[in-house]
N, CA and C of each residue as an Amber inpcrd file, in Angstrom:
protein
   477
 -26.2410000 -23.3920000  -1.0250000 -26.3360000 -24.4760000  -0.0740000
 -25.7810000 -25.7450000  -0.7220000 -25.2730000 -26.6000000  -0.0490000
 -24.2660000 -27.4660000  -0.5030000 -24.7380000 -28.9000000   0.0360000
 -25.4920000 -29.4770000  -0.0160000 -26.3760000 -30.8880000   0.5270000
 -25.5530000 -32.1440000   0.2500000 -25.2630000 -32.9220000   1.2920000
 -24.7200000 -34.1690000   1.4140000 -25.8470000 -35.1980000   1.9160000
 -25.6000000 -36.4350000   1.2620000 -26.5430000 -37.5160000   1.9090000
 -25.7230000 -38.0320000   1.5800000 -25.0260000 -38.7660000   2.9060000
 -24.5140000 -39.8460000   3.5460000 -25.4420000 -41.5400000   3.9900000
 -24.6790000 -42.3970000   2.8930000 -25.9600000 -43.2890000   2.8700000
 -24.8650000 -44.6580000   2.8710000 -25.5040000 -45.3690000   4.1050000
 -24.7620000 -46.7170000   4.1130000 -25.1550000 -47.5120000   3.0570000
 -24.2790000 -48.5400000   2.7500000 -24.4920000 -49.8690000   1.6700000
 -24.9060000 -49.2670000   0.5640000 -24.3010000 -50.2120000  -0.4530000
 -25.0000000 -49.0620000  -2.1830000 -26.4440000 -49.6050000  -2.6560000
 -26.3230000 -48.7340000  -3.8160000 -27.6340000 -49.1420000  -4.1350000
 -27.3790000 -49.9660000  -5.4890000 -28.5370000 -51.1340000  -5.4360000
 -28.3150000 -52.0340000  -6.7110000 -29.3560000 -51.5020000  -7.4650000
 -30.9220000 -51.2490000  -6.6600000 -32.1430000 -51.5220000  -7.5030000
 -31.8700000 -50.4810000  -8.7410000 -32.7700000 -50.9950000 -10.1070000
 -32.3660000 -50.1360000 -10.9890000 -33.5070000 -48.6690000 -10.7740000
 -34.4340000 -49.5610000 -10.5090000 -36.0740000 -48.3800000 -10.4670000
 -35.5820000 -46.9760000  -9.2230000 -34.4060000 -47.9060000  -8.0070000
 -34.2220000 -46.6560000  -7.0360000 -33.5380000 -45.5210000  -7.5830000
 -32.4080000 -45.9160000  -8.7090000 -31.0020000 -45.5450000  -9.6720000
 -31.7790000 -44.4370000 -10.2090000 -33.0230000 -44.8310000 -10.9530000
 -33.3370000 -43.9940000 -11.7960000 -34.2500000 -42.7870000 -11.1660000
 -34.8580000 -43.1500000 -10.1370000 -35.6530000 -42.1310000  -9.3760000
 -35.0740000 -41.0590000  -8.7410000 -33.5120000 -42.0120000  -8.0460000
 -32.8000000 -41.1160000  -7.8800000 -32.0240000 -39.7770000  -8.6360000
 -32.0510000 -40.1050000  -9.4710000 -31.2910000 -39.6090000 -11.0790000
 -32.2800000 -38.2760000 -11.1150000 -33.2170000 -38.9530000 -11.2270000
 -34.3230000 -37.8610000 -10.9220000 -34.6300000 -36.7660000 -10.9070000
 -34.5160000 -36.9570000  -9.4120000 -34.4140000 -35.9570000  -8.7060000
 -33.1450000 -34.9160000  -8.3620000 -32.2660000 -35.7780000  -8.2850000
 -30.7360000 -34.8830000  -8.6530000 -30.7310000 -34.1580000  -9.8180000
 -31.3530000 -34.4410000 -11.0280000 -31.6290000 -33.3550000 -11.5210000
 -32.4580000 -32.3090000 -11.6750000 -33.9350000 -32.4790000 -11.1710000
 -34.7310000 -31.8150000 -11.1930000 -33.8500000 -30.2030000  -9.6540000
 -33.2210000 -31.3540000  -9.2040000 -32.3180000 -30.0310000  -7.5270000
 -31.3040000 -29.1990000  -8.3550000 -31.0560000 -29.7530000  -9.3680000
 -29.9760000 -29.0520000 -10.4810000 -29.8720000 -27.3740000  -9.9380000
 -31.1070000 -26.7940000 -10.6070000 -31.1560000 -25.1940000 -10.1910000
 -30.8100000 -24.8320000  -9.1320000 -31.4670000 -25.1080000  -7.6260000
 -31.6120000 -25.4400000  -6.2960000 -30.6560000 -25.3540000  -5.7180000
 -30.1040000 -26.0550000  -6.0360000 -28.7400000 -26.2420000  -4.9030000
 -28.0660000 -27.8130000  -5.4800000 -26.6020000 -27.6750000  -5.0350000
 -25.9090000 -28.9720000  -5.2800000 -25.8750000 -30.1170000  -3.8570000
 -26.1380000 -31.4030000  -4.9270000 -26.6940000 -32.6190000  -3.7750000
 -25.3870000 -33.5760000  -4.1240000 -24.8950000 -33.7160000  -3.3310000
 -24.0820000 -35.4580000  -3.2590000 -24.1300000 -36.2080000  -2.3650000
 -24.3120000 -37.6780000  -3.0860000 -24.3390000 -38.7930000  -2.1240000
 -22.8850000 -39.5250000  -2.1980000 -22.8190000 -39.4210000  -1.1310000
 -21.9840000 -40.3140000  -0.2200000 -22.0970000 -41.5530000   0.2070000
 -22.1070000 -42.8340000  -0.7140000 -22.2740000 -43.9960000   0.1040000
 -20.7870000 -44.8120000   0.9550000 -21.4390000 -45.0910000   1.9650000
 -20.2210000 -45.4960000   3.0100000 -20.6230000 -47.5430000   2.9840000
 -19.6800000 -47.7250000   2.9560000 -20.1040000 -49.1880000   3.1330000
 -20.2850000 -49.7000000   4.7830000 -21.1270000 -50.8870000   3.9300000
 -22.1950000 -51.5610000   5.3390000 -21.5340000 -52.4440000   6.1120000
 -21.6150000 -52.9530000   7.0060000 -20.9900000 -53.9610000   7.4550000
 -21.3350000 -55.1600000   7.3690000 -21.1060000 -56.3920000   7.6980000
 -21.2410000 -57.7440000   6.9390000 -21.5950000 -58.2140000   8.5680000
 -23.0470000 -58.4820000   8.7990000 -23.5430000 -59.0500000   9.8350000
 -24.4890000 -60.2830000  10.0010000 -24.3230000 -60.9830000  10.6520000
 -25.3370000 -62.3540000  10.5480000 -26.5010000 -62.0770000  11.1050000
 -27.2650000 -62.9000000  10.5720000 -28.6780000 -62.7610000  10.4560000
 -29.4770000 -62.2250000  11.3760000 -29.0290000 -63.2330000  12.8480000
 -29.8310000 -62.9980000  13.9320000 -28.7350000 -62.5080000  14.7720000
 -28.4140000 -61.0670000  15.6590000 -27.0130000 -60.4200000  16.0550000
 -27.6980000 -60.2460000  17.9410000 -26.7730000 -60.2480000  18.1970000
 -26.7740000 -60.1070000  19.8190000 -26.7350000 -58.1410000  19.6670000
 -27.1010000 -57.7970000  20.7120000 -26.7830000 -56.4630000  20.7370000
 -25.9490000 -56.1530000  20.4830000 -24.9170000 -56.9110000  21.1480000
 -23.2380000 -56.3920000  21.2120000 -23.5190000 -56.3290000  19.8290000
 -23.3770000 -57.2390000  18.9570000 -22.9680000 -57.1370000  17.5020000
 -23.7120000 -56.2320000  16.7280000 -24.7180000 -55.7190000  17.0220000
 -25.3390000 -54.9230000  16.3120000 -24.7400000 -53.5200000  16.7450000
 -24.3250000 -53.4580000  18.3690000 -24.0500000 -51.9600000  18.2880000
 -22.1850000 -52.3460000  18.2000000 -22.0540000 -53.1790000  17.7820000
 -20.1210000 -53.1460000  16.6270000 -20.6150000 -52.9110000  15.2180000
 -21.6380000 -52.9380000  14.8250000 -22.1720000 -52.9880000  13.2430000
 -22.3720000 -51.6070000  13.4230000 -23.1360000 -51.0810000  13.7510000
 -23.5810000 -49.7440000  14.1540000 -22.2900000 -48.7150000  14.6370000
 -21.4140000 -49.2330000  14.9660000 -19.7180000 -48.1490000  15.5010000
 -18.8030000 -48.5170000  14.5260000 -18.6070000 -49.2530000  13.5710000
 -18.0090000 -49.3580000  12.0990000 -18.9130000 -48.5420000  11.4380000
 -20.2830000 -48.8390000  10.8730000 -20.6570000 -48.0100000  10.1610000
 -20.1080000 -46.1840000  10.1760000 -20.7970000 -46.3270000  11.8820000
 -20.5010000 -44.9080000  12.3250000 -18.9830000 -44.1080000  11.7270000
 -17.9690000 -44.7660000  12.3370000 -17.0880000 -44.6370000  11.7480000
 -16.7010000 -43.8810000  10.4290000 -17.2090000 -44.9990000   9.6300000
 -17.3880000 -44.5640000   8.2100000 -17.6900000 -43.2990000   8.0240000
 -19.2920000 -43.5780000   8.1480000 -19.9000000 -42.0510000   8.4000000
 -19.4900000 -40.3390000   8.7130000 -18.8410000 -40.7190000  10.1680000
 -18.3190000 -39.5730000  10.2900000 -16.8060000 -39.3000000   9.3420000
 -16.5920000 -40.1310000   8.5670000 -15.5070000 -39.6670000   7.5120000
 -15.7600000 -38.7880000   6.7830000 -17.5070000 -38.5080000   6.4100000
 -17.8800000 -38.1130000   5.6830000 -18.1140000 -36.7710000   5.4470000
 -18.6980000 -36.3430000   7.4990000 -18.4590000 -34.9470000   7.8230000
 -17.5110000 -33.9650000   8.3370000 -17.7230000 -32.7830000   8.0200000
 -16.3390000 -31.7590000   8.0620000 -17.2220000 -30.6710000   9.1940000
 -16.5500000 -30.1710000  10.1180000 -16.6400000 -29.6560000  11.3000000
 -17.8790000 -29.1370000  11.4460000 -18.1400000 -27.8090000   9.9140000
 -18.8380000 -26.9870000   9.8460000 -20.0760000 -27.3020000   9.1110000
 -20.1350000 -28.8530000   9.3380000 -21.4480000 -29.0940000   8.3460000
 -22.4860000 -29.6540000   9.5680000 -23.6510000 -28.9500000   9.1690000
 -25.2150000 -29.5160000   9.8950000 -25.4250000 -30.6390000   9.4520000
 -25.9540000 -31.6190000  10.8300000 -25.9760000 -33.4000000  10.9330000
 -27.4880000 -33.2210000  10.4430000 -28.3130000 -33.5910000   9.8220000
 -29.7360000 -34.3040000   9.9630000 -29.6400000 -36.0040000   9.9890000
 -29.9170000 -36.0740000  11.0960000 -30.1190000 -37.7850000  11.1400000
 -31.2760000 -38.4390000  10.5950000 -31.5320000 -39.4730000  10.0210000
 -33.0230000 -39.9370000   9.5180000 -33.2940000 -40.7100000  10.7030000
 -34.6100000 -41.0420000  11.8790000 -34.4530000 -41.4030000  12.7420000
 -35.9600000 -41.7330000  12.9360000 -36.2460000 -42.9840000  13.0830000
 -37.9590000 -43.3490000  13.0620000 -38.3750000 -42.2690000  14.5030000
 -37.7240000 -42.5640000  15.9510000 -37.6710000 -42.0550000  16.4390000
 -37.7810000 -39.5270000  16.5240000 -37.6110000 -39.6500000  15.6520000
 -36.7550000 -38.2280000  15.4180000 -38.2680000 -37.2710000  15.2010000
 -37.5170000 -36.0620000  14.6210000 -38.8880000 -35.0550000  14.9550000
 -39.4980000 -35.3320000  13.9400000 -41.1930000 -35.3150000  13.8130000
 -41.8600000 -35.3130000  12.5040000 -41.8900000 -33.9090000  11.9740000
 -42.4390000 -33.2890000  10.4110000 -42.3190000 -31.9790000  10.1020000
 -43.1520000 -32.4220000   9.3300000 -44.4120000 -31.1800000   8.7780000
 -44.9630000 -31.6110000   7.4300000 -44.0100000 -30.8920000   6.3510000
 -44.2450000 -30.9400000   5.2500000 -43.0840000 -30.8930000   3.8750000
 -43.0050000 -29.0920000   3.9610000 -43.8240000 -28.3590000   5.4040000
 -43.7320000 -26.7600000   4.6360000 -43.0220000 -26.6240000   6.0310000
 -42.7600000 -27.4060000   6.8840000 -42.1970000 -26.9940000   8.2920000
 -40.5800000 -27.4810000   7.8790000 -40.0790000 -28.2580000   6.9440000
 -39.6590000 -29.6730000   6.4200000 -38.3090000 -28.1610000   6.1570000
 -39.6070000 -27.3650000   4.7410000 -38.8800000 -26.3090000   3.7530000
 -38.4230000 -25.0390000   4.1150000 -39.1740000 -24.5100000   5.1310000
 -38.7430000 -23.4310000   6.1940000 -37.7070000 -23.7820000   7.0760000
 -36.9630000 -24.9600000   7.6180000 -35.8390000 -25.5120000   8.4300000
 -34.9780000 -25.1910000   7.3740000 -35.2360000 -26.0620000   6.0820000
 -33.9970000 -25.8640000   4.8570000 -33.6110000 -23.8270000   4.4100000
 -34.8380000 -23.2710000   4.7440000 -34.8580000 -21.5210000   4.1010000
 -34.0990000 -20.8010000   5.3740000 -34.6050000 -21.5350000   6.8520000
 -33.7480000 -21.0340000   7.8660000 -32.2660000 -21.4310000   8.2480000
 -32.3720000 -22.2770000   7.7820000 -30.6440000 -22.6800000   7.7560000
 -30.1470000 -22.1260000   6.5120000 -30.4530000 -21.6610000   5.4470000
 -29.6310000 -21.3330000   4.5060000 -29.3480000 -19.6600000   5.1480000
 -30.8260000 -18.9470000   5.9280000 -30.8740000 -17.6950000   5.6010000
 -28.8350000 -17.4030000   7.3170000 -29.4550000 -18.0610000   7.4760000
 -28.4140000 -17.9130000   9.0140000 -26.4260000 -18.9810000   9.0100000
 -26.5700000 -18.9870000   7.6360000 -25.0690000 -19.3550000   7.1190000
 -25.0510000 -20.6870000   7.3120000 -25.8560000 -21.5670000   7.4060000
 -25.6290000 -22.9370000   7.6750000 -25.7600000 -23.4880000   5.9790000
 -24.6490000 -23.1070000   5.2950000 -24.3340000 -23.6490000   4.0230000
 -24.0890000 -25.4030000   3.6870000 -23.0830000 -26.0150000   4.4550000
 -23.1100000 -26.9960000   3.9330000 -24.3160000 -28.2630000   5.3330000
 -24.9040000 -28.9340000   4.4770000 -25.8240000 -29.7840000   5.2630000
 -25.7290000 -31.2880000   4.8270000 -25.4330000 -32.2040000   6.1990000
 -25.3700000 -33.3340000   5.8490000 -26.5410000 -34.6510000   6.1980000
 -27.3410000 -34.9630000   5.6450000 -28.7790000 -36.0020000   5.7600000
 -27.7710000 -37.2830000   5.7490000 -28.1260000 -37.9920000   7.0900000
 -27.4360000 -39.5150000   7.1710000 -28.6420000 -40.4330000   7.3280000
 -28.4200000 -41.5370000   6.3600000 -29.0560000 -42.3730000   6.3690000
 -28.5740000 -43.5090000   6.8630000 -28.7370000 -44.3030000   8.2520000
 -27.4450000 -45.0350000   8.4620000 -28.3840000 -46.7490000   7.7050000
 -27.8290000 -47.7350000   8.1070000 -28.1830000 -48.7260000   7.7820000
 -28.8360000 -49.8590000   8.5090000 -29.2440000 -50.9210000   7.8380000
 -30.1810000 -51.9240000   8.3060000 -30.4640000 -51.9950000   9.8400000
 -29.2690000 -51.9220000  10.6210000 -29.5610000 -51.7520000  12.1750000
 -29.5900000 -50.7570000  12.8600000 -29.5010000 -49.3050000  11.7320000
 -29.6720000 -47.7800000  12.5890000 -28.8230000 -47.0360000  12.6960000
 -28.4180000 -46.3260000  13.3910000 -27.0450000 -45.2040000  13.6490000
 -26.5980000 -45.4710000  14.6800000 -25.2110000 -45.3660000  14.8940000
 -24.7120000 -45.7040000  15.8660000 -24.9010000 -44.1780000  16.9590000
 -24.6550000 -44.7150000  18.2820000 -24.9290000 -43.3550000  19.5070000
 -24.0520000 -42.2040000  18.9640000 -23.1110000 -42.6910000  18.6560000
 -22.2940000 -41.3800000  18.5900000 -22.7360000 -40.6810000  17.2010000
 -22.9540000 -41.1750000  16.3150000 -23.5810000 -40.2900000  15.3070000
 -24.5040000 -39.3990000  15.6820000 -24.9400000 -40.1710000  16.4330000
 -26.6830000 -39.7000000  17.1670000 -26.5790000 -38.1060000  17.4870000
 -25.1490000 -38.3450000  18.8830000 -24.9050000 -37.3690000  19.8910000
 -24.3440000 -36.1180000  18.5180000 -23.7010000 -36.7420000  17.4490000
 -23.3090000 -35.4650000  16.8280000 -24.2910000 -34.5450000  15.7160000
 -25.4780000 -35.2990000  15.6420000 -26.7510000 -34.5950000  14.9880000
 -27.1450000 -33.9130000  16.1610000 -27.3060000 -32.6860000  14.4240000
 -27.9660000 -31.7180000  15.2760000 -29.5810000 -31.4550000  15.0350000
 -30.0310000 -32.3280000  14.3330000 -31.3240000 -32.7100000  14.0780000
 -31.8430000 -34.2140000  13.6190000 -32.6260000 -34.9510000  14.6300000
 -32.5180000 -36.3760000  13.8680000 -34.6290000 -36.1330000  13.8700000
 -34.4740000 -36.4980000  12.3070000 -35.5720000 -36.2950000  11.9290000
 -36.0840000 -37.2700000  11.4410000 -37.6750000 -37.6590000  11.5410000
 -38.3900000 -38.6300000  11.3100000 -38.8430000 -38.6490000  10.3310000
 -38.9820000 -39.1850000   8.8740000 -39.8570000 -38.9200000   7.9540000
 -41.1000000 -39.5600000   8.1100000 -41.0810000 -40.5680000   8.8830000
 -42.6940000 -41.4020000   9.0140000 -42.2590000 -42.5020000   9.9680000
 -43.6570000 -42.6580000  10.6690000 -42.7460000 -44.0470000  12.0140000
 -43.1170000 -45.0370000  11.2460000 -43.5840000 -44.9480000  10.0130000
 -42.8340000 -46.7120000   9.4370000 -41.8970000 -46.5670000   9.1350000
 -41.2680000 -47.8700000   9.1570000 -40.2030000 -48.6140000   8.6450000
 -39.6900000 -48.8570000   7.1130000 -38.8640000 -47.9230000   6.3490000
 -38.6410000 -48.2960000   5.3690000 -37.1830000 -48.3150000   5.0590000
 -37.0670000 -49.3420000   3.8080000 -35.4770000 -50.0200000   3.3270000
 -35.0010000 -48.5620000   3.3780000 -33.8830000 -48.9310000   3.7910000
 -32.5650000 -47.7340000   3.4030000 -32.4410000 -46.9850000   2.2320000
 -32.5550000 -48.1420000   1.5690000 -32.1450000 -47.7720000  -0.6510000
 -33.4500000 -46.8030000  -0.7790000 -34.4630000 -47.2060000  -0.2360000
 -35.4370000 -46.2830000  -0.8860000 -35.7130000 -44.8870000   0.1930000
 -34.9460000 -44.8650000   1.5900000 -34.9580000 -43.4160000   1.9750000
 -34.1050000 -42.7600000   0.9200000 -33.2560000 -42.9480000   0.4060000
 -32.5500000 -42.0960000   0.0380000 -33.6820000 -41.2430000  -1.7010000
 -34.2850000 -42.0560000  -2.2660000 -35.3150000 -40.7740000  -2.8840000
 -36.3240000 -40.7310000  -2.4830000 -36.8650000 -40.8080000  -1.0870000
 -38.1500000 -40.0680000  -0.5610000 -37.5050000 -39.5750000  -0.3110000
 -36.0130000 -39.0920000   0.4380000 -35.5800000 -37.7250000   0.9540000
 -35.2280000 -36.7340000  -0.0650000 -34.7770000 -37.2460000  -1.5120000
 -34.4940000 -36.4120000  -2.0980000 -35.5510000 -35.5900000  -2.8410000
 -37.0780000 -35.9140000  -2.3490000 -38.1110000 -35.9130000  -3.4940000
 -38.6990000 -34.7940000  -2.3340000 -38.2210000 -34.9990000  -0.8280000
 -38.2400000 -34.2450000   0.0330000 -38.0580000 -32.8290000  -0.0080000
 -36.7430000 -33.1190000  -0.5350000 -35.3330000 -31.9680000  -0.6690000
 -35.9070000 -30.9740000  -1.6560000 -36.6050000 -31.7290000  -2.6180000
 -37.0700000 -31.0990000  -4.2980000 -38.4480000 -30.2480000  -3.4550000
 -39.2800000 -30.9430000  -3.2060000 -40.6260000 -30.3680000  -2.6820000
 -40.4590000 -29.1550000  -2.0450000 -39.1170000 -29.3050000  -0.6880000
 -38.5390000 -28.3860000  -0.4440000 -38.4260000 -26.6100000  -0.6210000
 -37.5250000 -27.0700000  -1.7540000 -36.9990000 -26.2100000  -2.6670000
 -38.3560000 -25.4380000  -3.0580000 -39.1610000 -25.9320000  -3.7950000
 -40.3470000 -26.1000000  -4.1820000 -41.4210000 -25.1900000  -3.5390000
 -41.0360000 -24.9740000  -2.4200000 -42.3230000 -24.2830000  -1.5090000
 -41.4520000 -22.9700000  -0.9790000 -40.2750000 -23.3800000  -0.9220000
 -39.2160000 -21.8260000  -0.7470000 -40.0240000 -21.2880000  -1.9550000
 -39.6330000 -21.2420000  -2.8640000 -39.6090000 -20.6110000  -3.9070000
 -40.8190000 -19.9620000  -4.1730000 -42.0410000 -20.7400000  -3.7290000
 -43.4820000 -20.6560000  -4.2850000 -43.6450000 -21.0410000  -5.1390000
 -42.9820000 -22.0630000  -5.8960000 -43.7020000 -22.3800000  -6.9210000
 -44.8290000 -23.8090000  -7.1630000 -44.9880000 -24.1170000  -7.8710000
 -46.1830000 -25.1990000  -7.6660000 -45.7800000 -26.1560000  -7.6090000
 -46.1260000 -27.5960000  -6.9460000 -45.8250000 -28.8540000  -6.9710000
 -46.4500000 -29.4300000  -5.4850000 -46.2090000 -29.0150000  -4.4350000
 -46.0120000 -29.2960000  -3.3440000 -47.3070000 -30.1920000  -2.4380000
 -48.6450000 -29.4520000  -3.6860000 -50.2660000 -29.7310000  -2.8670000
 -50.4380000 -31.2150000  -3.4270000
C-alpha cells in the first residue's frame, strides 16, 4: 500500500517536524507514506465568500495535481464520517485486501476544501468535530495511520 497525504501550506513548527518524523518512521515496516505539501493561498483576514471559495479552487487546483486516476481520495472533513481507530483500521485492511493500493488523505487548508475536491473523494472523513490547525492534522493522522497498522496486525499499542 502506497499512502499519500496531501497537505496545504508547509509546516514550520519544529515539535510538529519532529512528531511527524516519528511516525514516518515507526510506518517504515507498514507501508510507504509521502507527504505532499501544496502551497496555500495568500488571503486577507476577513474574506467574502467569493474569496474564500477562489482560495479554496486554487488550493484545489493544486491538490488535484497531486492525484493520479487510480488513487483513493480520503478527505479530512469536520463534517465527514466519524470511525473509531478499529473501524478507522479495517477500511485501511479492506482497501488494501480489494486492490485499492495507492491512497490519498487530503488535508486542505485554513478555509477547507474546495467542492470539487469534495465531489472527487471517495471518502471524506471526520477525525473529531473539533476544530484543529492543519499543521497538526497532519500527525494525528499519521499516528492514525500507525495505530492503524497496529490493530491489522494485532499487535499491541492501540488500547
Amino acid at each position: 500500500m502506497n499512502i499519500t497525504i496531501i497537505a496545504v501550506g508547509k509546516l514550520k513548527e519544529k515539535y510538529l517536524k519532529q512528531g511527524i518524523e516519528e511516525y514516518l518512521k515507526r510506518l517504515g515496516p507498514y507501508t510507504k507514506v509521502q507527504i505532499r505539501e501544496v502551497a496555500d493561498e495568500k488571503a486577507p483576514e476577513n474574506m467574502s465568500d467569493a474569496e474564500m471559495n477562489e482560495v479554496k479552487r486554487k488550493e484545489g487546483e493544486r491538490i488535484f495535481s497531486c492525484i493520479n486516476q487510480d488513487t483513493y481520495v480520503v478527505t479530512l472533513e469536520i463534517s465527514g464520517k466519524m470511525m473509531t481507530s478499529e473501524q478507522f483500521a479495517a477500511k485501511l485492511d479492506k482497501l488494501a485486501t480489494y486492490g485499492k493500493s495507492k491512497i490519498a488523505f487530503v488535508i486542505g487548508g485554513s478555509v477547507g476544501i474546495s467542492e470539487d475536491v469534495q465531489k472527487r473523494s471517495d471518502l471524506a472523513l471526520s477525525i473529531s468535530r473539533l476544530t484543529f490547525p492543519h499543521q497538526l492534522m497532519r500527525l494525528i493522522l499519521l499516528e492514525q495511520i500507525y495505530r492503524g497498522f497496529r490493530i491489522m496486525r494485532g499487535e499491541p499499542y492501540h488500547k
